[in-house]
Short mmCIF file of C-alpha atoms and ligand atoms in Angstrom, two decimals:
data_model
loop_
_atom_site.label_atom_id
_atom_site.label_comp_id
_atom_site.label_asym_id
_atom_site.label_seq_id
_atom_site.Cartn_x
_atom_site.Cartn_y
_atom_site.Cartn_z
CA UNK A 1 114.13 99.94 98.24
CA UNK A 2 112.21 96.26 98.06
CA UNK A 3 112.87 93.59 100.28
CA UNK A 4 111.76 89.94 99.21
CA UNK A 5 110.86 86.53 100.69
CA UNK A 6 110.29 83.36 99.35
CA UNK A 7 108.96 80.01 100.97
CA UNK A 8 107.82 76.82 99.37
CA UNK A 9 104.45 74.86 101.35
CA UNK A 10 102.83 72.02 100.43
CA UNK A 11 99.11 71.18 99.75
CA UNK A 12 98.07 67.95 102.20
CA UNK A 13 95.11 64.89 102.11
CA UNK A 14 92.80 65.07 105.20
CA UNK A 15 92.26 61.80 106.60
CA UNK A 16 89.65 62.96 109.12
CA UNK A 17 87.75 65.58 107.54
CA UNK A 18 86.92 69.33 107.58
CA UNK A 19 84.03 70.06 106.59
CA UNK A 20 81.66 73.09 108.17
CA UNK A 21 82.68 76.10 109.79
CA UNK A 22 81.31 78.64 112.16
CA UNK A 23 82.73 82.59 112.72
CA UNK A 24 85.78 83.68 111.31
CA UNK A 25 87.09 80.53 110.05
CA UNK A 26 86.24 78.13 112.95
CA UNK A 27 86.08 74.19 112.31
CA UNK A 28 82.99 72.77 113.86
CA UNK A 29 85.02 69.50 113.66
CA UNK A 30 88.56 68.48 114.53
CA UNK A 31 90.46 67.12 111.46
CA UNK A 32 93.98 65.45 110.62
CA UNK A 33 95.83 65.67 107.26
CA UNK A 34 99.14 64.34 106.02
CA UNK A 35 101.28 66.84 104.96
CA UNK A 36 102.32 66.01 101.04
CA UNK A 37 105.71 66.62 99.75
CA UNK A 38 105.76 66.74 95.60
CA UNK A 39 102.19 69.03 95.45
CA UNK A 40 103.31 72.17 96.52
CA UNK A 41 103.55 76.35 96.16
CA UNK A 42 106.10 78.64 96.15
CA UNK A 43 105.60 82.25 96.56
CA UNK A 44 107.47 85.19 96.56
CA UNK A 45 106.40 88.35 98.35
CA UNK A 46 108.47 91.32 97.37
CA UNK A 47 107.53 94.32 99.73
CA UNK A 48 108.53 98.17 99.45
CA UNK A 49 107.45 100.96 101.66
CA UNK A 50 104.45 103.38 99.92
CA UNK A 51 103.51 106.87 100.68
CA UNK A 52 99.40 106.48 101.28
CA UNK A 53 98.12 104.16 103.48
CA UNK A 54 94.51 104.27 102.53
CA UNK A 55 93.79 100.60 100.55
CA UNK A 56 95.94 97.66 99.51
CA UNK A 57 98.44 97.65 96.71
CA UNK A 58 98.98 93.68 95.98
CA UNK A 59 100.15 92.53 92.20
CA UNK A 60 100.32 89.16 91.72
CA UNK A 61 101.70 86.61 89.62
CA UNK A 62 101.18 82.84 88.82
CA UNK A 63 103.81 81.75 86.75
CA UNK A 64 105.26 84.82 85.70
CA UNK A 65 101.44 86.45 84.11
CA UNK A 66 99.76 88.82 85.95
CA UNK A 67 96.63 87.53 87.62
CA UNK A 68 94.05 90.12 88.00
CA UNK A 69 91.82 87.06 88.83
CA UNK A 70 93.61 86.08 92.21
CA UNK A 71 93.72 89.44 93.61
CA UNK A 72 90.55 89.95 95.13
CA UNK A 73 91.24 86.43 97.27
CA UNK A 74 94.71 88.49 98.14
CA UNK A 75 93.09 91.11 99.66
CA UNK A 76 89.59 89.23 101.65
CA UNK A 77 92.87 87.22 102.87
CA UNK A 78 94.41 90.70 103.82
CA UNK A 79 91.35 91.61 105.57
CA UNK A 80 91.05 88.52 107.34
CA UNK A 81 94.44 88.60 108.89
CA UNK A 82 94.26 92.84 109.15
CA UNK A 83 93.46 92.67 113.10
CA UNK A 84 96.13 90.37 113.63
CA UNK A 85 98.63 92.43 111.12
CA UNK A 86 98.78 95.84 111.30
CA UNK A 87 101.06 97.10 108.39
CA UNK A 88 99.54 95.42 105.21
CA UNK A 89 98.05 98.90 103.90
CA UNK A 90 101.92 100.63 104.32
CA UNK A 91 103.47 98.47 101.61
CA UNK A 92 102.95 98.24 97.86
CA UNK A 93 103.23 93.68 97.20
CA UNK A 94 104.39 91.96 94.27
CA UNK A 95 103.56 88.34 94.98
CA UNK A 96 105.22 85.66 92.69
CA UNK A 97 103.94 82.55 93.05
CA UNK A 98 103.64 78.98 91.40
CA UNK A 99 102.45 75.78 91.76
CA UNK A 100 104.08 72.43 91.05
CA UNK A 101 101.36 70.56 90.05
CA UNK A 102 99.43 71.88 86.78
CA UNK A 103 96.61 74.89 88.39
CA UNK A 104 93.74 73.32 85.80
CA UNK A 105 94.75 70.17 87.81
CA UNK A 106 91.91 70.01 89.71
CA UNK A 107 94.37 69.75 92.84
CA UNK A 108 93.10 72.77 94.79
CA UNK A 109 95.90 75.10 95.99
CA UNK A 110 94.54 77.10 98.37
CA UNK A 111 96.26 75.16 101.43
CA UNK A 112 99.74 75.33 99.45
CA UNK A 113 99.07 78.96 98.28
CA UNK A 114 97.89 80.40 101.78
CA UNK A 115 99.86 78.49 104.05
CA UNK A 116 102.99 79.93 101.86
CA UNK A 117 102.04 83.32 101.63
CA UNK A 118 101.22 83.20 105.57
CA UNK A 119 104.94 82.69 105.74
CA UNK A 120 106.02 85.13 104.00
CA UNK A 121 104.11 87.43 105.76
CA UNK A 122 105.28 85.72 108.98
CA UNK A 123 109.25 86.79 108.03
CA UNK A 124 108.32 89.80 106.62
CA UNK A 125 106.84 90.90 110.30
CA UNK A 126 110.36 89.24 111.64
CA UNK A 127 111.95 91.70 109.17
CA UNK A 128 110.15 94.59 109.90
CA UNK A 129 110.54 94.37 113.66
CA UNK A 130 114.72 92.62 113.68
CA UNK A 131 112.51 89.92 116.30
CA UNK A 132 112.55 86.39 115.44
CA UNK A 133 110.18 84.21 117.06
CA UNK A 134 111.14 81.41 118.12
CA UNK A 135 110.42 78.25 115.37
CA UNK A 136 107.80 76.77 117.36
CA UNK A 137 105.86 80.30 117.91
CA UNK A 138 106.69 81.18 114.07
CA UNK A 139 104.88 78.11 113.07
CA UNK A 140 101.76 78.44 115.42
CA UNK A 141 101.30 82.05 113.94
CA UNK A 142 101.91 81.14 109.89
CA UNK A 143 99.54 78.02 110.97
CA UNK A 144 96.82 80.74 112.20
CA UNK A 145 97.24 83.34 109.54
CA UNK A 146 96.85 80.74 107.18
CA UNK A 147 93.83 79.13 108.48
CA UNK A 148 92.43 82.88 108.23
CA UNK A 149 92.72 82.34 103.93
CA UNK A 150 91.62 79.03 104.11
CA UNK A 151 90.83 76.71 106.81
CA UNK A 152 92.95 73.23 105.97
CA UNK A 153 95.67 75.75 104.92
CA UNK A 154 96.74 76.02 108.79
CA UNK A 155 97.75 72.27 108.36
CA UNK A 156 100.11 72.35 105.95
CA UNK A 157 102.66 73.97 108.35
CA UNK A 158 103.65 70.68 109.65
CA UNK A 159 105.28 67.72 108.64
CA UNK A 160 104.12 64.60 108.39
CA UNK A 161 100.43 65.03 110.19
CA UNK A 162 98.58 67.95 111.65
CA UNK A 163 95.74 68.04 113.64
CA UNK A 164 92.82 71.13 113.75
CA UNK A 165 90.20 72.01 115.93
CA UNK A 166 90.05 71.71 119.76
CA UNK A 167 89.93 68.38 120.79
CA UNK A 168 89.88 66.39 124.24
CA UNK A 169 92.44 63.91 122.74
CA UNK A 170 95.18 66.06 121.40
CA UNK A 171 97.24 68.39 124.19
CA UNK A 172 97.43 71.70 122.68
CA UNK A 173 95.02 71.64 120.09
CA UNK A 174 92.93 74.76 119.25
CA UNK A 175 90.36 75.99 116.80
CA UNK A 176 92.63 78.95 115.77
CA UNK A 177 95.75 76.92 114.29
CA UNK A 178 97.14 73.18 113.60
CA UNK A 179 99.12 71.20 115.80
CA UNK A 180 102.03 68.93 114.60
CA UNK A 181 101.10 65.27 115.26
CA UNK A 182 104.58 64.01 116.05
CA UNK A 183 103.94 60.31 117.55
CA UNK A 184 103.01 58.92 114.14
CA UNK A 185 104.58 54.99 113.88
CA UNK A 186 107.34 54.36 111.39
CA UNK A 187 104.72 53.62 108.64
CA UNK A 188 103.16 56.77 108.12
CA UNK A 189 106.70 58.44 107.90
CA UNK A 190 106.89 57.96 104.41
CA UNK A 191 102.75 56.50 103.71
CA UNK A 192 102.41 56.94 99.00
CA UNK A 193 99.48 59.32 98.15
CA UNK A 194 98.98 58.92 93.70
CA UNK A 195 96.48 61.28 93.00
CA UNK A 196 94.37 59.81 90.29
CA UNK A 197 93.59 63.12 88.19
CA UNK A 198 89.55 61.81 87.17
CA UNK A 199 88.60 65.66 86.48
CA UNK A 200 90.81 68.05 85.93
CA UNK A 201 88.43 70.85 85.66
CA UNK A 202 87.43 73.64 87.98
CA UNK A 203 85.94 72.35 91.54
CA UNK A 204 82.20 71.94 90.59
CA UNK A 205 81.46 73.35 94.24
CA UNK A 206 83.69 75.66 95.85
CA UNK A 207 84.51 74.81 99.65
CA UNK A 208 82.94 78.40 100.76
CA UNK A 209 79.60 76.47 99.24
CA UNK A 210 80.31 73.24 100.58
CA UNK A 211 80.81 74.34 104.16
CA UNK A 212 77.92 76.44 104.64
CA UNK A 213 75.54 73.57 103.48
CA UNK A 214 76.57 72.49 106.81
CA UNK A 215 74.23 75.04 108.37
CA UNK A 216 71.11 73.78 108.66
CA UNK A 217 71.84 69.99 107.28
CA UNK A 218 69.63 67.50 108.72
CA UNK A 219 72.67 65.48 109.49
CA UNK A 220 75.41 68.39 110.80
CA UNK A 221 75.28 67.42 114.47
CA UNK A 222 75.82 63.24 113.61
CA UNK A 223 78.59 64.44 111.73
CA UNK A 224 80.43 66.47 113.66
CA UNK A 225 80.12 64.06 116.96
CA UNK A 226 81.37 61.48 114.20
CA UNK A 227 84.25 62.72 112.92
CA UNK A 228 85.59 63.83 116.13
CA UNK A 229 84.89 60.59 117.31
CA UNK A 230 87.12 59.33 114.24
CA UNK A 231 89.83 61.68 115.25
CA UNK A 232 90.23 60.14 119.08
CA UNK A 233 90.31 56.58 117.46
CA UNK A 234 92.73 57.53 114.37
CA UNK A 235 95.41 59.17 117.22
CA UNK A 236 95.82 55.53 118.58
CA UNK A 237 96.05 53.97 115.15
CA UNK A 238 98.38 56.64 114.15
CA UNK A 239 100.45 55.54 117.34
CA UNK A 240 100.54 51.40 116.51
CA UNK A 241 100.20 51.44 113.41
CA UNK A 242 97.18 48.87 112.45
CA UNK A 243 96.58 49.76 108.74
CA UNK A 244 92.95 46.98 108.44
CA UNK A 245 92.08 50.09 111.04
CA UNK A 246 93.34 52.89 109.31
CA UNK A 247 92.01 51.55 105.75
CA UNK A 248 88.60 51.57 107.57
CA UNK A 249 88.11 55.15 109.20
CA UNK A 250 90.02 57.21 105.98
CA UNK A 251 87.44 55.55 103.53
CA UNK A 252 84.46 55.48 105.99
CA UNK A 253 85.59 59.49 106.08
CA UNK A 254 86.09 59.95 102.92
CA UNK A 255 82.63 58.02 102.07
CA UNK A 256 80.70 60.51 104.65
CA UNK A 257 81.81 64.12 103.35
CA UNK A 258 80.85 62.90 100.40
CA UNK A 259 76.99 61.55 101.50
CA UNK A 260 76.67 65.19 103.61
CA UNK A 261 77.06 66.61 100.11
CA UNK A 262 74.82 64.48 98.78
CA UNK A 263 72.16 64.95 101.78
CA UNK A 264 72.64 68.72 101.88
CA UNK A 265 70.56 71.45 99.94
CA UNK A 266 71.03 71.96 97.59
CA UNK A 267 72.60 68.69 97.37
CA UNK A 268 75.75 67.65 95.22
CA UNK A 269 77.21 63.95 93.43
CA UNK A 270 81.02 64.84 93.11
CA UNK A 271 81.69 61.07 92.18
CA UNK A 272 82.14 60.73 88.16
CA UNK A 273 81.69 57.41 87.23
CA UNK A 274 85.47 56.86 87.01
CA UNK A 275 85.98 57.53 90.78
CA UNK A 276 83.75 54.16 91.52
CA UNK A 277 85.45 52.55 88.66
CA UNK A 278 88.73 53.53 90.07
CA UNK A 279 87.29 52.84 93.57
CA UNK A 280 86.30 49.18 92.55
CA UNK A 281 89.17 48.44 91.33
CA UNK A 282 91.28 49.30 94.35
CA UNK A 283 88.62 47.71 96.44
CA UNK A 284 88.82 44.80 94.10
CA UNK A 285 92.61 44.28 93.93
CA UNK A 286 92.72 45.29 97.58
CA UNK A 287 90.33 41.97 98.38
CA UNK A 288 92.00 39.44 96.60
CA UNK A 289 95.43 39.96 97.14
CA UNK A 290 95.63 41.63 100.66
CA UNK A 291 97.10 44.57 100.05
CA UNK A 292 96.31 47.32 102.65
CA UNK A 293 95.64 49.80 99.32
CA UNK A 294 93.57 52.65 100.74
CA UNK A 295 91.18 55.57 99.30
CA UNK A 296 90.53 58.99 99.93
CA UNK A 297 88.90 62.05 98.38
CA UNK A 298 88.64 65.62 98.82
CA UNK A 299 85.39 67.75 97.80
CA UNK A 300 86.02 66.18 94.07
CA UNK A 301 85.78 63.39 91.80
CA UNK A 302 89.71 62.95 91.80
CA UNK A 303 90.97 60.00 94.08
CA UNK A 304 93.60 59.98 96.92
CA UNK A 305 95.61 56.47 96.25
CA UNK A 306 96.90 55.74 99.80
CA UNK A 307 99.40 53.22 100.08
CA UNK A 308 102.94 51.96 102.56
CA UNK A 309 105.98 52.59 100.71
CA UNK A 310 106.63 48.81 100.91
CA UNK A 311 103.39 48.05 98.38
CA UNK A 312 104.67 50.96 95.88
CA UNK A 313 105.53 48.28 93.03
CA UNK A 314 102.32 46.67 93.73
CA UNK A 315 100.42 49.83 93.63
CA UNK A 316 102.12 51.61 90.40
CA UNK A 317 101.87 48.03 88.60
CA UNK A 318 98.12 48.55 89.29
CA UNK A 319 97.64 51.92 88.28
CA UNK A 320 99.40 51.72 85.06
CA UNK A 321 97.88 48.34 84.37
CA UNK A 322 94.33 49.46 84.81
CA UNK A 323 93.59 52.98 86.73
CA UNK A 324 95.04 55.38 84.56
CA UNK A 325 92.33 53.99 81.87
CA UNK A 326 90.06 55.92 84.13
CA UNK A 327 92.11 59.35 84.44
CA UNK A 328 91.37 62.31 82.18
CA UNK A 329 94.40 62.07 80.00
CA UNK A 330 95.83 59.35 81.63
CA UNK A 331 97.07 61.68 84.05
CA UNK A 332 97.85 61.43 87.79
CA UNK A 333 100.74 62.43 90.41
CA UNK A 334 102.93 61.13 92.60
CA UNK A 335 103.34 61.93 95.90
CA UNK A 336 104.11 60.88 99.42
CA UNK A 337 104.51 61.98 102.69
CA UNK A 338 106.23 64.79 103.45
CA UNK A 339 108.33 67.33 105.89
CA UNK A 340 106.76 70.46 105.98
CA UNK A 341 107.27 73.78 104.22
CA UNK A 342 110.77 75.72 103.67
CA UNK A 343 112.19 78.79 103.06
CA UNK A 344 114.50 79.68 100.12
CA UNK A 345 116.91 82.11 99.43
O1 PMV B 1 90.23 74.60 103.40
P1 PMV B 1 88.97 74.55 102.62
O2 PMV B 1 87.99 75.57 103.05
O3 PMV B 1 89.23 74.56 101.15
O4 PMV B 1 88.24 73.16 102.95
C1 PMV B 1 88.81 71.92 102.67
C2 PMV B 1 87.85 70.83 102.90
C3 PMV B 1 88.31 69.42 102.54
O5 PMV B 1 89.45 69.45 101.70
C4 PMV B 1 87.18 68.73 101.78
C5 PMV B 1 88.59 68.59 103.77
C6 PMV B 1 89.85 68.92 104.54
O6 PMV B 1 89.83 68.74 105.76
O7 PMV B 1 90.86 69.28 103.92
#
């Protein structure tokens, strides 16, 4: 007899970035995303009990074709999490899952795709055992299983904004799982995030690459002291609210993961040249008609379009008007803030 579970988690932006990592999965810098609410993945993990015990049995499916590809991230995920959960080995997995945003997007989906499959595995323990944790405890482990497949997973958990990585500033935090940043001010509640699709191709550099040029890099210790510094002053602008503030740390943050790439070694230019055109012209537009229009990127050349729900007009009548020019296809997506991940039937 199989049992299933399905849950739906969304991908989210980091304002304050992750980037470097020590031991199993251990930020050597605090970080803050928003959660998103349109980019998202939905998985299905369909469990039944097997007779041997001795290795994994995991199928899985994106979009209803077998993946031989994904499974060996199943199972190092598996392995990651096997201290922690104990019965992976007795079942035989199918594991639908899907994205909604196009997979040769290049929108990564590991923080959708672990964070929901950390869920599943979450209720599949509550179903094995008839205990339910408690929501708060439920989260705190999905958020720590996740983080075990990949770090900025453990984020998505949350809605609106999560914080990682133990930090003097934020009660609770740990290095292990997110914590929900819940005092945000009325105008992050619902803060636009169009995602200007540049390159749609694979991730030139994966993020296993990308944070180990951390070790060793002539400029890891500025960096981390930096962006922890960013996170103590982004909690209070989170609080009031002062976007000339915000506008300033995301891009300064955005702007430095991208120099430690291109100061590492090897080092890397993720930038194509239509992330400065796009860049430009937000700056551009941004300067002469005081809009508080804000950029962000991830380890990419795709752009994070950052903007209040009350300049949404403004902003769309900009990108169609002259940033989509600069998309591959003309293609980007629309998202926003958003509340978290949730569990279907
Ligand atoms: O979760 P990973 O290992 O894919 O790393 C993500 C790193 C960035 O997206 C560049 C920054 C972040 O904090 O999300």
């Amino acid at each position: 007899m199989s049992n299933s579970i399905k849950w739906q988690s969304p991908s989210n932006i980091a304002l304050v970035k992750y980037w470097g990592k020590r031991d199993k999965q251990i930020p050597t810098n605090a970080s803050i995303s928003f959660t998103l609410k349109n980019c998202h993945t939905t998985t299905e993990l369909i469990y039944e009990s097997k007779e041997t015990t001795a290795d994994y049995d995991i199928n899985v499916f994106l979009e209803d074709e077998l993946k031989e590809s994904f499974k060996p991230k199943i199972i190092s995920f598996f392995d990651n999490i096997s201290h922690k959960v104990s019965f992976l080995k007795q079942y035989k997995f199918t594991i639908k899952t899907s994205n909604s945003f196009p997979h040769s997007s290049g929108i990564a989906s590991s923080a959708s795709g672990m964070s929901a499959l950390a869920l599943c595995i979450c209720s599949m323990e509550e179903q094995l055992t008839d205990k339910k944790f408690n929501k708060a405890d439920f989260l705190k482990r999905a958020s720590m299983l996740s983080r075990l497949g990949s770090g900025s997973a453990c984020r998505s958990l949350y809605p609106g904004l999560a914080s990682w990585g133990k930090h003097e500033a934020i009660p609770g935090s740990s290095d292990e799982y997110a914590t929900p940043f819940t005092d945000a001010h009325p105008i992050f509640k619902d803060f636009q995030d169009t995602i200007l699709l540049v390159d749609q191709g694979q991730k030139e550099v994966s993020s296993t690459v990308g944070h180990s040029l951390m070790n060793g890099h002539p400029f890891a210790a500025n960096r981390f002291q930096e962006a922890n510094k960013n996170l103590s002053i982004i909690k209070d602008i989170l609080k009031n609210g002062n976007l000339q503030d915000f506008t300033k740390l995301v891009e300064q943050e955005a702007l430095m993961l991208h120099a430690m790439m291109m100061t590492s070694d090897p080092y890397f230019l993720l930038f194509k040249p239509n992330t400065l055109q796009i860049i430009n012209k937000i700056w551009e537009y941004r300067n002469q008609n005081n809009t508080n229009f804000v950029i962000t990127l991830d380890a990419g050349a795709n752009v994070h379009f950052l903007y209040p729900k009350s300049e949404a007009t403004e902003a769309m009548t900009l990108i169609n008007n002259e940033l989509i020019a600069f998309c591959e296809n003309n293609a980007y997506i629309s998202d926003e803030v958003g509340s978290g991940p949730i569990q279907l039937a």
